[in-house]
PDB file of C-alpha atoms in Angstrom:
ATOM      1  CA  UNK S 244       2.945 -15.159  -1.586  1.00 94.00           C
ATOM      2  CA  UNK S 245       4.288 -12.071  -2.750  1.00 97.00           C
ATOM      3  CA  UNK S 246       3.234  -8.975  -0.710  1.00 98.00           C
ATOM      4  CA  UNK S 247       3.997  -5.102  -1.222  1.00 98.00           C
ATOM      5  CA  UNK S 248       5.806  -2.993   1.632  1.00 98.00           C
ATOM      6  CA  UNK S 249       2.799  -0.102   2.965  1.00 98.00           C
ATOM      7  CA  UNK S 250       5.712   1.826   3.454  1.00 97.00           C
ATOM      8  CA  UNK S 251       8.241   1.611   0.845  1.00 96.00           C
ATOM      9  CA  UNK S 252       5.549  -0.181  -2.261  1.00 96.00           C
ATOM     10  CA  UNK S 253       8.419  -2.833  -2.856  1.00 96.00           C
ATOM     11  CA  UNK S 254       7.585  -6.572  -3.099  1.00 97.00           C
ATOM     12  CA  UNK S 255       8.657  -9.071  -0.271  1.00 97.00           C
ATOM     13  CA  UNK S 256       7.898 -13.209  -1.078  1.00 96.00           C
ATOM     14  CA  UNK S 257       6.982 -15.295   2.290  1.00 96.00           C
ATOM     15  CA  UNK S 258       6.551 -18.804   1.928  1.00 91.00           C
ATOM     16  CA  UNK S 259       3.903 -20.923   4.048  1.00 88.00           C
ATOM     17  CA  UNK S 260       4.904 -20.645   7.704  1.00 88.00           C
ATOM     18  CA  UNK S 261       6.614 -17.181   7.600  1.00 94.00           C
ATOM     19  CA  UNK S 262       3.360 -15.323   6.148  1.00 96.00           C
ATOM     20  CA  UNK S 263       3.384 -12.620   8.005  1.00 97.00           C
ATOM     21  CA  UNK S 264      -0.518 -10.651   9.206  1.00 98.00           C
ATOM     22  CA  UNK S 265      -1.454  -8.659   6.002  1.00 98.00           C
ATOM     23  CA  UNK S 266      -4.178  -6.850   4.684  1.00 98.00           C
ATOM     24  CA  UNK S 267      -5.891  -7.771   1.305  1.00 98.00           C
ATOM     25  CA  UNK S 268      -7.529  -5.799  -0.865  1.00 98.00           C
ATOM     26  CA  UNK S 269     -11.111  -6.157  -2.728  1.00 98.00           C
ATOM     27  CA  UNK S 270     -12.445  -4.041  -5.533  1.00 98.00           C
ATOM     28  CA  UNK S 271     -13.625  -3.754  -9.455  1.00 97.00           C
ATOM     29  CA  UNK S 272     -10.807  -3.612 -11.768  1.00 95.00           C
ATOM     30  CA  UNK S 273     -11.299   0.193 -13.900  1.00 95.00           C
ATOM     31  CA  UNK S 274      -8.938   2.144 -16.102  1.00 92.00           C
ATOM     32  CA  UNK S 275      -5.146   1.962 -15.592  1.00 94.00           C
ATOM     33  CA  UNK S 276      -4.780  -0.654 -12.952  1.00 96.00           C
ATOM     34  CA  UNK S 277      -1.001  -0.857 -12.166  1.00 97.00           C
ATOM     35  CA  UNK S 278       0.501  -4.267 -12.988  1.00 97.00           C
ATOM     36  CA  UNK S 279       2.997  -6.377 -11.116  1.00 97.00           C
ATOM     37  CA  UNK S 280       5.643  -5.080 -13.972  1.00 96.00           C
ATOM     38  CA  UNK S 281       4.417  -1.383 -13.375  1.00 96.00           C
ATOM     39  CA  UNK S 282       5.453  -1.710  -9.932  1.00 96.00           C
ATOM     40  CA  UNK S 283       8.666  -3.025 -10.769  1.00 95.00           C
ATOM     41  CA  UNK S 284       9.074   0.031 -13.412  1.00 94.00           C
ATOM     42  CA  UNK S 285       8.193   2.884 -11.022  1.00 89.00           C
ATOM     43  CA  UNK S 286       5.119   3.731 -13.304  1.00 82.00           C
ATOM     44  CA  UNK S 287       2.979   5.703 -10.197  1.00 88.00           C
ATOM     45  CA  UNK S 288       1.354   8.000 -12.343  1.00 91.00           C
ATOM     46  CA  UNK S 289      -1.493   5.732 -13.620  1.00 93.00           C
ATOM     47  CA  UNK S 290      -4.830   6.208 -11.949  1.00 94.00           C
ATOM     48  CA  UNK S 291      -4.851   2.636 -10.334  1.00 95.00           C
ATOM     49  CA  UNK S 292      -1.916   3.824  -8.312  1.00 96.00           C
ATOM     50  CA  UNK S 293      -4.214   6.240  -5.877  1.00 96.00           C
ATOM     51  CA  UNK S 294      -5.934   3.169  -4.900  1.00 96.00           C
ATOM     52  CA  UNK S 295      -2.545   1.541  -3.847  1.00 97.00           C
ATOM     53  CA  UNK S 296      -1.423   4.291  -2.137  1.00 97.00           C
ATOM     54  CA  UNK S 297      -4.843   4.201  -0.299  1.00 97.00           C
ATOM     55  CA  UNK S 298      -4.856   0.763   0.787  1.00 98.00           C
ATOM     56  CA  UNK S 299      -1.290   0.999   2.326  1.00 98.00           C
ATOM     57  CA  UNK S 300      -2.008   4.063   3.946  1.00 98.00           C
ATOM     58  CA  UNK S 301      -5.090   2.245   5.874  1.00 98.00           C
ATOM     59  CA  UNK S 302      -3.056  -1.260   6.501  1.00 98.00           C
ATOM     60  CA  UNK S 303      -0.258   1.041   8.001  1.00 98.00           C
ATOM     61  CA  UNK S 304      -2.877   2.535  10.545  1.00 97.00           C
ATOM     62  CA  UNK S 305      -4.493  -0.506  11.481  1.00 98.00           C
ATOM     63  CA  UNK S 306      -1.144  -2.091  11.804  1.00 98.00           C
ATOM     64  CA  UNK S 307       0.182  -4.210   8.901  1.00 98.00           C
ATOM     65  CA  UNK S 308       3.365  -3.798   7.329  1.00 98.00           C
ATOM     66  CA  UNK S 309       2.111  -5.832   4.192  1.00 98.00           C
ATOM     67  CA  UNK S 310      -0.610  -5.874   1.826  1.00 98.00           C
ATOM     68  CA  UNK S 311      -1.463  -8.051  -0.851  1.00 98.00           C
ATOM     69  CA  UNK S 312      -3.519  -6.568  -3.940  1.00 98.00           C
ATOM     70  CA  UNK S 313      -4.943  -8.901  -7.366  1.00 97.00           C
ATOM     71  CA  UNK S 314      -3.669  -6.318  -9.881  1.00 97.00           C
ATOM     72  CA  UNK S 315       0.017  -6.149  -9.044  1.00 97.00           C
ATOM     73  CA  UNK S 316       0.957  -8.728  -6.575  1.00 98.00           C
ATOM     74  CA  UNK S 317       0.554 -11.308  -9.522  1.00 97.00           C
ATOM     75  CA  UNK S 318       3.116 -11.743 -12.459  1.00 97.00           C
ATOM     76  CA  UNK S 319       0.543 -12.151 -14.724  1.00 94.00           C
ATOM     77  CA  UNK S 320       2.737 -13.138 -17.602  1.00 94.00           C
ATOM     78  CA  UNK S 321       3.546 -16.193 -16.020  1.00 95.00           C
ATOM     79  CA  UNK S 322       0.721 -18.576 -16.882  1.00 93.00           C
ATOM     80  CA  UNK S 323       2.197 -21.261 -13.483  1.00 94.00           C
ATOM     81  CA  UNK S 324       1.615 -18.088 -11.099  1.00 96.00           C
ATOM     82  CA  UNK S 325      -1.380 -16.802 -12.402  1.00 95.00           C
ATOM     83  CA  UNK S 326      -2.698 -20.307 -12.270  1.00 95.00           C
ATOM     84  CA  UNK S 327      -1.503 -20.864  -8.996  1.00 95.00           C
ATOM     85  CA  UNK S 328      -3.126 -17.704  -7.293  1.00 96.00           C
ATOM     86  CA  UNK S 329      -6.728 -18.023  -9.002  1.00 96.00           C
ATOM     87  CA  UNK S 330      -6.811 -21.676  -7.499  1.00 96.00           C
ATOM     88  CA  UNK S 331      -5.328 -20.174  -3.921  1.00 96.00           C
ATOM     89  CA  UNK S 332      -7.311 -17.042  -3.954  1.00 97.00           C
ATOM     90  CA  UNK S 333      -9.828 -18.287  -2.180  1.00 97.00           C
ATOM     91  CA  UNK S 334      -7.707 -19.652   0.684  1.00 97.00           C
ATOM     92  CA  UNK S 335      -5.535 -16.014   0.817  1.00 97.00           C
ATOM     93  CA  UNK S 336      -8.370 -14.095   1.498  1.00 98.00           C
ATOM     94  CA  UNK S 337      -9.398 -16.451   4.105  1.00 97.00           C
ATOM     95  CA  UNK S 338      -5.999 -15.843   5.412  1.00 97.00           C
ATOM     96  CA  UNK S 339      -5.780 -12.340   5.715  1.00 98.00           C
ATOM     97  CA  UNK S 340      -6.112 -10.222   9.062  1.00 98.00           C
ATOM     98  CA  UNK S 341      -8.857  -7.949   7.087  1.00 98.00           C
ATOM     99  CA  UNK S 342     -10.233  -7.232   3.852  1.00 98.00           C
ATOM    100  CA  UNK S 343     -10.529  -3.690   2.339  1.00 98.00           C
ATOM    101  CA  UNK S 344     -13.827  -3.649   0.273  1.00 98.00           C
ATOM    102  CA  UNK S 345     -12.995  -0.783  -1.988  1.00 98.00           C
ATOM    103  CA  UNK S 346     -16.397   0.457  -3.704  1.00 97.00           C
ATOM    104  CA  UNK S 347     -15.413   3.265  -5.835  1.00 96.00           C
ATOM    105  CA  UNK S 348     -18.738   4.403  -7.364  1.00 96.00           C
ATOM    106  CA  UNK S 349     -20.113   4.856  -3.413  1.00 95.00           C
ATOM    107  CA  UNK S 350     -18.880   8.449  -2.099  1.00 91.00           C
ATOM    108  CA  UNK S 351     -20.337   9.033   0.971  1.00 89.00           C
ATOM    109  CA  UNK S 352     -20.950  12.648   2.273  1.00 75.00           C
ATOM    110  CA  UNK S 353     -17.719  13.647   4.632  1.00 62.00           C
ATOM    111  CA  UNK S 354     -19.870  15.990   6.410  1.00 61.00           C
ATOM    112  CA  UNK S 355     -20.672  13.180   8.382  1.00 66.00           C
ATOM    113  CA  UNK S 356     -18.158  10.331   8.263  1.00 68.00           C
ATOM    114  CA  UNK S 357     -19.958   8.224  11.463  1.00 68.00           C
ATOM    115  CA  UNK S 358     -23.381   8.601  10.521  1.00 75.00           C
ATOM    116  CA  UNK S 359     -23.434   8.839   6.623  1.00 83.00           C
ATOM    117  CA  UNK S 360     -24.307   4.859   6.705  1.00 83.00           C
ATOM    118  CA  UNK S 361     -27.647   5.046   8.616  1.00 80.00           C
ATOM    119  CA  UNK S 362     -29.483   6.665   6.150  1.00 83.00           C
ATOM    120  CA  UNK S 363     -31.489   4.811   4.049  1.00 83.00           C
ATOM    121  CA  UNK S 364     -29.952   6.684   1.281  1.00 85.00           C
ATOM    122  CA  UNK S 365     -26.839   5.797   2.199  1.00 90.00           C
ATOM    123  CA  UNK S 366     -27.406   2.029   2.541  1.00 92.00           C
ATOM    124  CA  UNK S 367     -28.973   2.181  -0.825  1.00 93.00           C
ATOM    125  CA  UNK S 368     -25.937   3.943  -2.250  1.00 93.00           C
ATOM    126  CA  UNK S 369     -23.916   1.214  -0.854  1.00 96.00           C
ATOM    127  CA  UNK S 370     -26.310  -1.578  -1.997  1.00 96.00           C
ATOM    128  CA  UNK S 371     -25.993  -0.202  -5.377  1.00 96.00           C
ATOM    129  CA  UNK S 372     -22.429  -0.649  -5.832  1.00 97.00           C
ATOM    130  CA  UNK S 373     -21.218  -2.106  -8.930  1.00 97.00           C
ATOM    131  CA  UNK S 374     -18.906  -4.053  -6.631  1.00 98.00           C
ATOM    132  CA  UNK S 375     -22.106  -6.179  -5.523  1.00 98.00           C
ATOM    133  CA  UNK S 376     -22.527  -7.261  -9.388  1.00 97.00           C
ATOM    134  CA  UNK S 377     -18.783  -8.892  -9.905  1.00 97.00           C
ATOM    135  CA  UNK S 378     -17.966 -12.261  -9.873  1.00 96.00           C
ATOM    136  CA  UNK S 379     -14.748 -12.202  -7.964  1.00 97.00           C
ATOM    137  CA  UNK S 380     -15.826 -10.035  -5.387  1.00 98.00           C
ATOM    138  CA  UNK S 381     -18.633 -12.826  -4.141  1.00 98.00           C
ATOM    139  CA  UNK S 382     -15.304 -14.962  -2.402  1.00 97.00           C
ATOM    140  CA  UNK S 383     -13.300 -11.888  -1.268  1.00 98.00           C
ATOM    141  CA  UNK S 384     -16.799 -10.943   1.176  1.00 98.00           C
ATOM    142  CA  UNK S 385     -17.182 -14.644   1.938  1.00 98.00           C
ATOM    143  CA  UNK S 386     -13.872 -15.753   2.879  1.00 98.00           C
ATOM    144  CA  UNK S 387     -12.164 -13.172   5.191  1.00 98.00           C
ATOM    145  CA  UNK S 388     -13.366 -12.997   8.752  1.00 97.00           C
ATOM    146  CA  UNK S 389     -13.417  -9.447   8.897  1.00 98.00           C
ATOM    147  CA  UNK S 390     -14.275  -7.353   5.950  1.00 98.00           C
ATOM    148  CA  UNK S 391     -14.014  -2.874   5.989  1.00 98.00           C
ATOM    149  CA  UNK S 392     -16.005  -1.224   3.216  1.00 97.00           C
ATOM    150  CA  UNK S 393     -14.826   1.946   2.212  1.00 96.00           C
ATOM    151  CA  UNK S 394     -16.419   4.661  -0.104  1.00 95.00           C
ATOM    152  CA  UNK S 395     -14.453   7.287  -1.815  1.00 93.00           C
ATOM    153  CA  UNK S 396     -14.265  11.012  -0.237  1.00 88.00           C
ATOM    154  CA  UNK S 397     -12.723  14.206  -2.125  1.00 84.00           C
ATOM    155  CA  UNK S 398      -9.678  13.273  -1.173  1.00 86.00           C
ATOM    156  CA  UNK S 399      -9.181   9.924   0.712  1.00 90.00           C
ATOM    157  CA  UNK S 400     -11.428   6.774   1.430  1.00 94.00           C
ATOM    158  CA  UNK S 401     -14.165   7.078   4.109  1.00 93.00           C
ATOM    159  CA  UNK S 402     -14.883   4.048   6.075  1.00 93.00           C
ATOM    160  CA  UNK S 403     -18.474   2.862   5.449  1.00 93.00           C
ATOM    161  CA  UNK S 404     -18.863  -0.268   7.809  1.00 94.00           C
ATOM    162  CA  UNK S 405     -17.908  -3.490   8.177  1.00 96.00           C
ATOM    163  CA  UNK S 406     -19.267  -7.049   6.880  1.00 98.00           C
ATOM    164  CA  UNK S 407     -20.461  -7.589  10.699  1.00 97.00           C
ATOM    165  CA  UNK S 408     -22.528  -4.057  11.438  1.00 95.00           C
ATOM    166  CA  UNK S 409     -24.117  -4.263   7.834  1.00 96.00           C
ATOM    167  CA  UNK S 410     -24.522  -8.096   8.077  1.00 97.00           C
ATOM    168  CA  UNK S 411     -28.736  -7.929   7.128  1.00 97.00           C
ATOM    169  CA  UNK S 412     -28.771  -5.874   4.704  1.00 96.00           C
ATOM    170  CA  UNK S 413     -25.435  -7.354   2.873  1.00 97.00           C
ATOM    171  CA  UNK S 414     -27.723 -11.114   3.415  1.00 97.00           C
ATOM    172  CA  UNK S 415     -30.805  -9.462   1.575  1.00 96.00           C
ATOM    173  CA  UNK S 416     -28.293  -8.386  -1.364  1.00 96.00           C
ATOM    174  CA  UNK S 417     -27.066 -10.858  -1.620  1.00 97.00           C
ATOM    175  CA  UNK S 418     -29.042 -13.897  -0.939  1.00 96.00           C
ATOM    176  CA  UNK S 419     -26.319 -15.302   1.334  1.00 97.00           C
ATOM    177  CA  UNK S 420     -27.247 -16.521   4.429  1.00 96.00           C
ATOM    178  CA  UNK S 421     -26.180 -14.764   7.969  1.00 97.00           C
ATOM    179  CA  UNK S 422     -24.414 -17.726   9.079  1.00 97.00           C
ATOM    180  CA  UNK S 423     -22.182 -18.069   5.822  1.00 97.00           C
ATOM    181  CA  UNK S 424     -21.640 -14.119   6.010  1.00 97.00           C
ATOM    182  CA  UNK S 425     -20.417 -14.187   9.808  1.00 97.00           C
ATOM    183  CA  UNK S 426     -18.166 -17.586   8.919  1.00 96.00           C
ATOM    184  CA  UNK S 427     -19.840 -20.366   9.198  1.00 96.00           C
ATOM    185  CA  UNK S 428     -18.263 -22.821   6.683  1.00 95.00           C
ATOM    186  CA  UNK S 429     -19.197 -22.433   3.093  1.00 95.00           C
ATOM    187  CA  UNK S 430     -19.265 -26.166   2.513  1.00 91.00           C
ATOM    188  CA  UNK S 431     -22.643 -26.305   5.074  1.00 93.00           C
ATOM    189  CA  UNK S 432     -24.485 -24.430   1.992  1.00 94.00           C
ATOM    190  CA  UNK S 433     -25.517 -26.631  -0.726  1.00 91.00           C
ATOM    191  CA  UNK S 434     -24.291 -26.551  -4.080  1.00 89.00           C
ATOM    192  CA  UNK S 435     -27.558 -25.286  -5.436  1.00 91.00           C
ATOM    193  CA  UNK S 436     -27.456 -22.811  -2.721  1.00 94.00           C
ATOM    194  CA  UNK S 437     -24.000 -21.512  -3.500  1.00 94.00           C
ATOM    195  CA  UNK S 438     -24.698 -21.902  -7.189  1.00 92.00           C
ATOM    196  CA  UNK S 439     -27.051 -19.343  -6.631  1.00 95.00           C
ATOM    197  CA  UNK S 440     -25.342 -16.502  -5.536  1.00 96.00           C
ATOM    198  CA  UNK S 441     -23.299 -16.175  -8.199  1.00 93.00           C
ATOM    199  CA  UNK S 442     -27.275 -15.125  -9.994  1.00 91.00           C
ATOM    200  CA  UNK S 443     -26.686 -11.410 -10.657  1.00 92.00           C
ATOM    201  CA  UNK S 444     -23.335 -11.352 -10.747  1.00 95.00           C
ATOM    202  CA  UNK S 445     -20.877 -11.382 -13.911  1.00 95.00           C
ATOM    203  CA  UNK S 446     -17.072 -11.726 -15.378  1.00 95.00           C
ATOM    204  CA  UNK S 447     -15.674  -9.945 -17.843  1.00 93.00           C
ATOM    205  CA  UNK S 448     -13.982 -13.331 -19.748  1.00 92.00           C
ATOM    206  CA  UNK S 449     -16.977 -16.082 -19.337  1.00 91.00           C
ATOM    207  CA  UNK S 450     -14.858 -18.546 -17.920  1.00 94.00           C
ATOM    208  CA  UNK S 451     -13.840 -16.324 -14.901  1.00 94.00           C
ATOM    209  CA  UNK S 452     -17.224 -17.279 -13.908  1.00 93.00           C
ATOM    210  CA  UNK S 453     -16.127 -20.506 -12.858  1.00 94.00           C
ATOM    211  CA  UNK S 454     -12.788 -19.604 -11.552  1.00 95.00           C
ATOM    212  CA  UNK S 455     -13.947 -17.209  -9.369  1.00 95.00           C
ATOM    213  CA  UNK S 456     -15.657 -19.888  -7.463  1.00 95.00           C
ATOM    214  CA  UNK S 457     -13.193 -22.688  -7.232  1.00 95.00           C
ATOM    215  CA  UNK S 458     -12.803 -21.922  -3.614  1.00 95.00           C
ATOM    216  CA  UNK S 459     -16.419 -21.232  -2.697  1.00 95.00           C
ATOM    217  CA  UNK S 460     -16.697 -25.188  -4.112  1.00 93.00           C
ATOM    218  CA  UNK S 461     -13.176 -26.664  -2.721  1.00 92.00           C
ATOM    219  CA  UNK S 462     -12.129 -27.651  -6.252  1.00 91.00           C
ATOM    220  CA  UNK S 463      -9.174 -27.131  -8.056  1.00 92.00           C
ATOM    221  CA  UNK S 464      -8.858 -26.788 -11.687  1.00 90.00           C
ATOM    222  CA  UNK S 465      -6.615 -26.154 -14.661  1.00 90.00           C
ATOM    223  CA  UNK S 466      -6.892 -22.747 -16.172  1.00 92.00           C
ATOM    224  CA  UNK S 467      -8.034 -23.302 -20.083  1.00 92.00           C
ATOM    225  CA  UNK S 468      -8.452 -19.619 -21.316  1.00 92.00           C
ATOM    226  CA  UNK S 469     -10.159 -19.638 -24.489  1.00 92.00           C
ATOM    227  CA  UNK S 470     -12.581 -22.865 -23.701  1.00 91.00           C
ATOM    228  CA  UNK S 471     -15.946 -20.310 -22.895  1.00 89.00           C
ATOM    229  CA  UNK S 472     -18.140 -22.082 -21.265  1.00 87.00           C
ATOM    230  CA  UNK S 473     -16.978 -25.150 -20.837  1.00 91.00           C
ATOM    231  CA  UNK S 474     -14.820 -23.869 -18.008  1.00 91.00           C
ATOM    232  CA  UNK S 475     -18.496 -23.894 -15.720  1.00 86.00           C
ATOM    233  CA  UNK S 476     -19.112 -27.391 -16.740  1.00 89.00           C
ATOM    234  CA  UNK S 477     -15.982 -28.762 -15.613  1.00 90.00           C
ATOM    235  CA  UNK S 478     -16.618 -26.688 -12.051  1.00 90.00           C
ATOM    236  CA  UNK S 479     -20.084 -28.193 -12.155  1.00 84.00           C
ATOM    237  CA  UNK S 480     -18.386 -31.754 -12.865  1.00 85.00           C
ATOM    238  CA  UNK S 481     -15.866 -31.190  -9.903  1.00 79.00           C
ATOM    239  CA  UNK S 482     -18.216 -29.821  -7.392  1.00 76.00           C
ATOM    240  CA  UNK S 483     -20.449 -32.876  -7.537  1.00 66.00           C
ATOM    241  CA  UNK S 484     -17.446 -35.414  -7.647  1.00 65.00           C
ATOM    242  CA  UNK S 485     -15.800 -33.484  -4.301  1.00 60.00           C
ATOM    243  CA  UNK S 486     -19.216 -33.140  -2.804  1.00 53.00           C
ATOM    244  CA  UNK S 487     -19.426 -37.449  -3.164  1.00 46.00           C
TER     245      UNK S 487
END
């Protein structure tokens, strides 16, 4: 895996045993996400950056010395590493020492940074993210044990809550059960079960639908951009042959 320094933003590679404890990061992809080759080029001035900067600066407080982040920890121009982290994604944020839920479009109050989450206001707020309504973002709350959701303040994140305290009402979003959400093994859901969580939620390219879930189903697959639709199909196909 490749990871970025929280203190100096360059990339270190670990292999298998040597993985160090890292923080990962989940969130909705906006405007000017900084790439793996923007890193490389210095190119800090696009908006995505802030939410770099952010993440390192909470990993470094909790700890970590690494974090690992979808929009630039992948050389996307390389089909064989792209392909290789959308079947593994699954399994790194399972990894990870804690997840950083990122919901930009929640901005809690920093009036009152402890209690701003135990208003019903607030919970709605946070129940209303957009982040709730992405495909990707249904494994990255399933698979890490712990999970932080942070909201964006005037000038930094604010720490909502975590995937633990806000367990109920994250089970009534989301249709998926308590057990499941506190780590219970996703396999002890059915496929129908699992099939439906993914109800409300949506992918920019239709076949990220099904790779988004390869790990929530144990299956491994070939990316074919361009094949639509089919890509579900042959999840559904592959789900029901590993299930047997």
């Amino acid at each position: 895996m490749r990871f970025l320094s929280v203190l100096t933003f360059e990339f270190h590679e670990f292999y298998d045993s040597q993985i160090p404890p890292y923080a990962i990061l989940s969130h909705r992809w906006e405007e000017e996400e900084v790439t793996y080759q923007d890193m490389m080029a210095g190119a800090r001035w696009k908006k995505g950056f802030e939410k770099i900067r952010e993440c390192c600066l909470q990993a470094h407080v909790d700890g970590f010395d690494y974090v690992w982040i979808d929009t630039c920890c992948i050389d996307k121009s390389s089909s064989a590493e792209l392909s290789e982290a959308i079947n593994s994604m699954y399994k790194w944020y399972q990894r990870s020492a804690v997840c950083y839920a990122y919901l930009s479009d929640v901005r809690p109050d920093g009036s009152d940074r402890q209690n701003w989450i135990r208003q019903a206001s607030s919970i709605e707020a946070f129940l209303n993210s957009k982040w709730w309504t992405r495909g990707w973002t249904l494994q990255e709350l399933i698979a890490p044990s712990i999970v932080k959701f942070f909201g964006q303040g005037v000038i930094d994140w604010i720490e909502i809550g975590s995937k633990a305290s806000l367990v109920a009402s994250i089970s009534s979003k989301t249709g998926i059960d308590e057990e499941t959400l506190h780590g219970q093994d996703v396999r002890k859901a059915s496929i129908a079960r699992r099939m439906s969580w993914t109800s409300t939620r949506q992918t920019t390219r239709s076949e990220d639908m099904a790779y988004c879930l390869l790990g929530i189903f144990g299956v491994n697959m070939p990316l074919l951009y361009g094949e639509g639709n089919r890509a579900f199909l042959r999840l559904q196909v592959q789900s029901v042959c590993h299930f047997w």
